């Protein structure tokens, strides 16, 4: 774990401009599928910046989704997965018979999104799709692929644009990798 005061070097992987352009295209792809009765569910915390930008891009693409939040934990104060997912804060809305798009920052082992999909499926969602900022080129612990993906990304630990290491770097407007 880095010393809070030690400044780590961060190398940009995806710049703010690249992300903005890609999200416009991604929102267009989502809108082209003409989702009905759409509920967008950002999986917190890591997806909050991505979700906020994507939602505004969806608005620009003429969609009118409802939004609710699900807070799950899988990584805590660590760069490696604990392997177990739990609900820290549940949805307020009923997902029964709805088309849900789950938004997450990173698809890594797949456990987080697989857990969220199973949860909403058990609650009777009509259709569940997933949309991730980064699809990591990493071995999956469970078999799951994202329906929508902004970028595929090397198997390195990334921060920024909502993503953290030990609660730091979420404020960065770009996606970067930590250089030790
Ligand atoms: P998975 O359950 O292994 O697919 O992990 C997905 C979750 O782990 C994501 O929702 C992220 O919050 C977190 N995560 C995975 N890789 C990274 C990373 O490189 N940086 C920050 N968070 C990550
Ligand atoms: Mg996350």
mmCIF file of N, CA and C in Angstrom, residues 60-133:
data_model
loop_
_atom_site.group_PDB
_atom_site.id
_atom_site.type_symbol
_atom_site.label_atom_id
_atom_site.label_comp_id
_atom_site.label_asym_id
_atom_site.label_seq_id
_atom_site.Cartn_x
_atom_site.Cartn_y
_atom_site.Cartn_z
ATOM 1 N N UNK A 60 -27.974 13.146 -24.606
ATOM 2 C CA UNK A 60 -27.682 13.752 -25.911
ATOM 3 C C UNK A 60 -28.107 12.820 -27.050
ATOM 4 N N UNK A 61 -28.143 11.516 -26.760
ATOM 5 C CA UNK A 61 -28.580 10.535 -27.761
ATOM 6 C C UNK A 61 -30.089 10.279 -27.652
ATOM 7 N N UNK A 62 -30.789 11.173 -26.950
ATOM 8 C CA UNK A 62 -32.260 11.153 -26.848
ATOM 9 C C UNK A 62 -32.855 10.014 -26.026
ATOM 10 N N UNK A 63 -32.090 9.452 -25.099
ATOM 11 C CA UNK A 63 -32.666 8.439 -24.204
ATOM 12 C C UNK A 63 -33.104 9.119 -22.906
ATOM 13 N N UNK A 64 -34.089 8.494 -22.249
ATOM 14 C CA UNK A 64 -34.606 9.052 -20.990
ATOM 15 C C UNK A 64 -34.621 7.969 -19.908
ATOM 16 N N UNK A 65 -33.442 7.461 -19.531
ATOM 17 C CA UNK A 65 -33.394 6.368 -18.554
ATOM 18 C C UNK A 65 -33.726 6.839 -17.143
ATOM 19 N N UNK A 66 -34.233 5.905 -16.323
ATOM 20 C CA UNK A 66 -34.237 6.151 -14.884
ATOM 21 C C UNK A 66 -32.888 5.648 -14.357
ATOM 22 N N UNK A 67 -32.523 6.110 -13.164
ATOM 23 C CA UNK A 67 -31.210 5.749 -12.612
ATOM 24 C C UNK A 67 -31.366 5.337 -11.156
ATOM 25 N N UNK A 68 -30.720 4.251 -10.786
ATOM 26 C CA UNK A 68 -30.619 3.897 -9.369
ATOM 27 C C UNK A 68 -29.238 3.299 -9.130
ATOM 28 N N UNK A 69 -28.815 3.274 -7.895
ATOM 29 C CA UNK A 69 -27.429 2.913 -7.586
ATOM 30 C C UNK A 69 -27.331 1.655 -6.737
ATOM 31 N N UNK A 70 -26.301 0.891 -7.005
ATOM 32 C CA UNK A 70 -26.022 -0.322 -6.237
ATOM 33 C C UNK A 70 -24.566 -0.218 -5.792
ATOM 34 N N UNK A 71 -24.346 -0.319 -4.487
ATOM 35 C CA UNK A 71 -22.956 -0.269 -4.021
ATOM 36 C C UNK A 71 -22.510 -1.665 -3.631
ATOM 37 N N UNK A 72 -21.507 -2.150 -4.336
ATOM 38 C CA UNK A 72 -20.956 -3.483 -4.062
ATOM 39 C C UNK A 72 -19.511 -3.338 -3.634
ATOM 40 N N UNK A 73 -19.054 -4.270 -2.866
ATOM 41 C CA UNK A 73 -17.636 -4.258 -2.529
ATOM 42 C C UNK A 73 -16.990 -5.511 -3.065
ATOM 43 N N UNK A 74 -15.813 -5.326 -3.635
ATOM 44 C CA UNK A 74 -15.027 -6.498 -4.024
ATOM 45 C C UNK A 74 -13.564 -6.199 -3.743
ATOM 46 N N UNK A 75 -13.156 -4.979 -4.070
ATOM 47 C CA UNK A 75 -11.799 -4.561 -3.762
ATOM 48 C C UNK A 75 -11.877 -3.666 -2.542
ATOM 49 N N UNK A 76 -11.141 -3.930 -1.528
ATOM 50 C CA UNK A 76 -11.097 -2.974 -0.420
ATOM 51 C C UNK A 76 -9.681 -2.728 0.037
ATOM 52 N N UNK A 77 -9.261 -1.479 -0.083
ATOM 53 C CA UNK A 77 -7.928 -1.064 0.347
ATOM 54 C C UNK A 77 -6.831 -1.951 -0.218
ATOM 55 N N UNK A 78 -7.089 -2.501 -1.357
ATOM 56 C CA UNK A 78 -6.128 -3.457 -1.871
ATOM 57 C C UNK A 78 -6.179 -3.437 -3.388
ATOM 58 N N UNK A 79 -5.099 -3.831 -4.009
ATOM 59 C CA UNK A 79 -5.110 -3.849 -5.469
ATOM 60 C C UNK A 79 -5.558 -5.202 -5.997
ATOM 61 N N UNK A 80 -5.764 -6.146 -5.105
ATOM 62 C CA UNK A 80 -6.214 -7.455 -5.580
ATOM 63 C C UNK A 80 -7.587 -7.774 -5.019
ATOM 64 N N UNK A 81 -8.336 -8.526 -5.776
ATOM 65 C CA UNK A 81 -9.708 -8.823 -5.408
ATOM 66 C C UNK A 81 -9.752 -9.719 -4.182
ATOM 67 N N UNK A 82 -10.757 -9.473 -3.347
ATOM 68 C CA UNK A 82 -10.955 -10.357 -2.201
ATOM 69 C C UNK A 82 -11.639 -11.641 -2.656
ATOM 70 N N UNK A 83 -12.184 -11.580 -3.848
ATOM 71 C CA UNK A 83 -12.802 -12.789 -4.393
ATOM 72 C C UNK A 83 -14.234 -12.963 -3.960
ATOM 73 N N UNK A 84 -14.710 -12.103 -3.070
ATOM 74 C CA UNK A 84 -16.071 -12.247 -2.589
ATOM 75 C C UNK A 84 -16.780 -10.914 -2.743
ATOM 76 N N UNK A 85 -18.003 -10.952 -3.224
ATOM 77 C CA UNK A 85 -18.728 -9.703 -3.468
ATOM 78 C C UNK A 85 -19.861 -9.589 -2.460
ATOM 79 N N UNK A 86 -20.040 -8.392 -1.909
ATOM 80 C CA UNK A 86 -21.182 -8.209 -1.016
ATOM 81 C C UNK A 86 -21.878 -6.878 -1.298
ATOM 82 N N UNK A 87 -23.147 -6.786 -0.875
ATOM 83 C CA UNK A 87 -23.925 -5.559 -1.101
ATOM 84 C C UNK A 87 -23.664 -4.609 0.059
ATOM 85 N N UNK A 88 -23.154 -3.417 -0.255
ATOM 86 C CA UNK A 88 -22.970 -2.401 0.785
ATOM 87 C C UNK A 88 -24.186 -1.488 0.857
ATOM 88 N N UNK A 89 -24.801 -1.224 -0.308
ATOM 89 C CA UNK A 89 -26.035 -0.439 -0.345
ATOM 90 C C UNK A 89 -26.866 -0.935 -1.521
ATOM 91 N N UNK A 90 -28.112 -1.272 -1.212
ATOM 92 C CA UNK A 90 -28.972 -1.884 -2.234
ATOM 93 C C UNK A 90 -29.708 -0.819 -3.048
ATOM 94 N N UNK A 91 -30.310 -1.254 -4.144
ATOM 95 C CA UNK A 91 -31.170 -0.392 -4.966
ATOM 96 C C UNK A 91 -32.401 0.028 -4.183
ATOM 97 N N UNK A 92 -32.986 1.171 -4.561
ATOM 98 C CA UNK A 92 -34.291 1.568 -4.019
ATOM 99 C C UNK A 92 -35.416 1.068 -4.929
ATOM 100 N N UNK A 93 -35.152 1.016 -6.232
ATOM 101 C CA UNK A 93 -36.217 0.716 -7.192
ATOM 102 C C UNK A 93 -36.393 -0.777 -7.417
ATOM 103 N N UNK A 94 -37.617 -1.119 -7.825
ATOM 104 C CA UNK A 94 -37.958 -2.484 -8.196
ATOM 105 C C UNK A 94 -37.509 -2.718 -9.650
ATOM 106 N N UNK A 95 -36.815 -3.781 -9.896
ATOM 107 C CA UNK A 95 -36.310 -4.020 -11.260
ATOM 108 C C UNK A 95 -37.191 -4.981 -12.054
ATOM 109 N N UNK A 96 -38.258 -5.452 -11.436
ATOM 110 C CA UNK A 96 -39.105 -6.460 -12.090
ATOM 111 C C UNK A 96 -39.594 -5.965 -13.456
ATOM 112 N N UNK A 97 -39.445 -6.823 -14.462
ATOM 113 C CA UNK A 97 -39.870 -6.545 -15.842
ATOM 114 C C UNK A 97 -39.179 -5.354 -16.503
ATOM 115 N N UNK A 98 -38.072 -4.932 -15.952
ATOM 116 C CA UNK A 98 -37.393 -3.781 -16.554
ATOM 117 C C UNK A 98 -36.165 -4.188 -17.342
ATOM 118 N N UNK A 99 -35.816 -3.342 -18.277
ATOM 119 C CA UNK A 99 -34.548 -3.487 -18.994
ATOM 120 C C UNK A 99 -33.498 -2.702 -18.196
ATOM 121 N N UNK A 100 -32.528 -3.423 -17.656
ATOM 122 C CA UNK A 100 -31.511 -2.797 -16.817
ATOM 123 C C UNK A 100 -30.161 -2.816 -17.533
ATOM 124 N N UNK A 101 -29.474 -1.688 -17.501
ATOM 125 C CA UNK A 101 -28.074 -1.685 -17.934
ATOM 126 C C UNK A 101 -27.210 -1.374 -16.721
ATOM 127 N N UNK A 102 -26.398 -2.345 -16.349
ATOM 128 C CA UNK A 102 -25.451 -2.188 -15.244
ATOM 129 C C UNK A 102 -24.212 -1.475 -15.769
ATOM 130 N N UNK A 103 -23.783 -0.455 -15.037
ATOM 131 C CA UNK A 103 -22.594 0.297 -15.444
ATOM 132 C C UNK A 103 -21.478 0.023 -14.451
ATOM 133 N N UNK A 104 -20.331 -0.418 -14.954
ATOM 134 C CA UNK A 104 -19.207 -0.580 -14.027
ATOM 135 C C UNK A 104 -17.930 -0.008 -14.629
ATOM 136 N N UNK A 105 -16.985 0.264 -13.755
ATOM 137 C CA UNK A 105 -15.738 0.843 -14.238
ATOM 138 C C UNK A 105 -14.869 -0.198 -14.942
ATOM 139 N N UNK A 106 -14.629 -1.328 -14.249
ATOM 140 C CA UNK A 106 -13.689 -2.317 -14.781
ATOM 141 C C UNK A 106 -14.310 -3.707 -14.758
ATOM 142 N N UNK A 107 -14.177 -4.421 -15.858
ATOM 143 C CA UNK A 107 -14.489 -5.848 -15.867
ATOM 144 C C UNK A 107 -13.152 -6.573 -15.758
ATOM 145 N N UNK A 108 -12.951 -7.194 -14.601
ATOM 146 C CA UNK A 108 -11.647 -7.811 -14.327
ATOM 147 C C UNK A 108 -11.851 -9.317 -14.166
ATOM 148 N N UNK A 109 -12.010 -9.806 -12.945
ATOM 149 C CA UNK A 109 -12.274 -11.237 -12.775
ATOM 150 C C UNK A 109 -13.693 -11.575 -13.227
ATOM 151 N N UNK A 110 -14.566 -10.559 -13.264
ATOM 152 C CA UNK A 110 -15.959 -10.781 -13.654
ATOM 153 C C UNK A 110 -16.888 -11.022 -12.481
ATOM 154 N N UNK A 111 -16.333 -11.193 -11.288
ATOM 155 C CA UNK A 111 -17.164 -11.567 -10.130
ATOM 156 C C UNK A 111 -18.201 -10.492 -9.784
ATOM 157 N N UNK A 112 -17.791 -9.224 -9.848
ATOM 158 C CA UNK A 112 -18.704 -8.144 -9.449
ATOM 159 C C UNK A 112 -19.926 -8.095 -10.363
ATOM 160 N N UNK A 113 -19.686 -8.065 -11.679
ATOM 161 C CA UNK A 113 -20.825 -7.955 -12.594
ATOM 162 C C UNK A 113 -21.646 -9.233 -12.632
ATOM 163 N N UNK A 114 -21.004 -10.368 -12.472
ATOM 164 C CA UNK A 114 -21.757 -11.630 -12.437
ATOM 165 C C UNK A 114 -22.667 -11.645 -11.209
ATOM 166 N N UNK A 115 -22.166 -11.168 -10.093
ATOM 167 C CA UNK A 115 -22.957 -11.085 -8.859
ATOM 168 C C UNK A 115 -24.151 -10.154 -9.080
ATOM 169 N N UNK A 116 -23.900 -8.977 -9.666
ATOM 170 C CA UNK A 116 -24.972 -7.997 -9.887
ATOM 171 C C UNK A 116 -26.013 -8.543 -10.861
ATOM 172 N N UNK A 117 -25.563 -9.219 -11.908
ATOM 173 C CA UNK A 117 -26.512 -9.793 -12.882
ATOM 174 C C UNK A 117 -27.390 -10.850 -12.223
ATOM 175 N N UNK A 118 -26.787 -11.720 -11.436
ATOM 176 C CA UNK A 118 -27.543 -12.779 -10.749
ATOM 177 C C UNK A 118 -28.572 -12.172 -9.796
ATOM 178 N N UNK A 119 -28.160 -11.108 -9.095
ATOM 179 C CA UNK A 119 -29.041 -10.448 -8.139
ATOM 180 C C UNK A 119 -30.284 -9.895 -8.842
ATOM 181 N N UNK A 120 -30.072 -9.169 -9.940
ATOM 182 C CA UNK A 120 -31.196 -8.542 -10.642
ATOM 183 C C UNK A 120 -32.041 -9.574 -11.377
ATOM 184 N N UNK A 121 -31.402 -10.615 -11.823
ATOM 185 C CA UNK A 121 -32.128 -11.691 -12.487
ATOM 186 C C UNK A 121 -33.066 -12.385 -11.493
ATOM 187 N N UNK A 122 -32.566 -12.616 -10.277
ATOM 188 C CA UNK A 122 -33.394 -13.248 -9.234
ATOM 189 C C UNK A 122 -34.573 -12.354 -8.851
ATOM 190 N N UNK A 123 -34.430 -11.039 -9.089
ATOM 191 C CA UNK A 123 -35.514 -10.092 -8.759
ATOM 192 C C UNK A 123 -36.446 -9.850 -9.934
ATOM 193 N N UNK A 124 -36.238 -10.572 -11.022
ATOM 194 C CA UNK A 124 -37.211 -10.533 -12.113
ATOM 195 C C UNK A 124 -37.002 -9.474 -13.171
ATOM 196 N N UNK A 125 -35.774 -8.945 -13.309
ATOM 197 C CA UNK A 125 -35.511 -8.002 -14.400
ATOM 198 C C UNK A 125 -35.762 -8.704 -15.734
ATOM 199 N N UNK A 126 -36.350 -7.963 -16.690
ATOM 200 C CA UNK A 126 -36.695 -8.572 -17.977
ATOM 201 C C UNK A 126 -35.448 -8.797 -18.815
ATOM 202 N N UNK A 127 -34.528 -7.850 -18.724
ATOM 203 C CA UNK A 127 -33.325 -7.933 -19.539
ATOM 204 C C UNK A 127 -32.208 -7.227 -18.783
ATOM 205 N N UNK A 128 -31.040 -7.852 -18.723
ATOM 206 C CA UNK A 128 -29.925 -7.236 -17.999
ATOM 207 C C UNK A 128 -28.720 -7.176 -18.926
ATOM 208 N N UNK A 129 -28.262 -5.966 -19.167
ATOM 209 C CA UNK A 129 -27.054 -5.794 -19.974
ATOM 210 C C UNK A 129 -25.984 -5.122 -19.117
ATOM 211 N N UNK A 130 -24.749 -5.211 -19.601
ATOM 212 C CA UNK A 130 -23.653 -4.614 -18.842
ATOM 213 C C UNK A 130 -22.876 -3.658 -19.740
ATOM 214 N N UNK A 131 -22.418 -2.579 -19.130
ATOM 215 C CA UNK A 131 -21.649 -1.570 -19.864
ATOM 216 C C UNK A 131 -20.455 -1.189 -18.995
ATOM 217 N N UNK A 132 -19.259 -1.388 -19.503
ATOM 218 C CA UNK A 132 -18.069 -1.096 -18.693
ATOM 219 C C UNK A 132 -17.163 -0.086 -19.379
ATOM 220 N N UNK A 133 -16.492 0.693 -18.566
ATOM 221 C CA UNK A 133 -15.499 1.625 -19.110
ATOM 222 C C UNK A 133 -14.313 0.831 -19.657
#
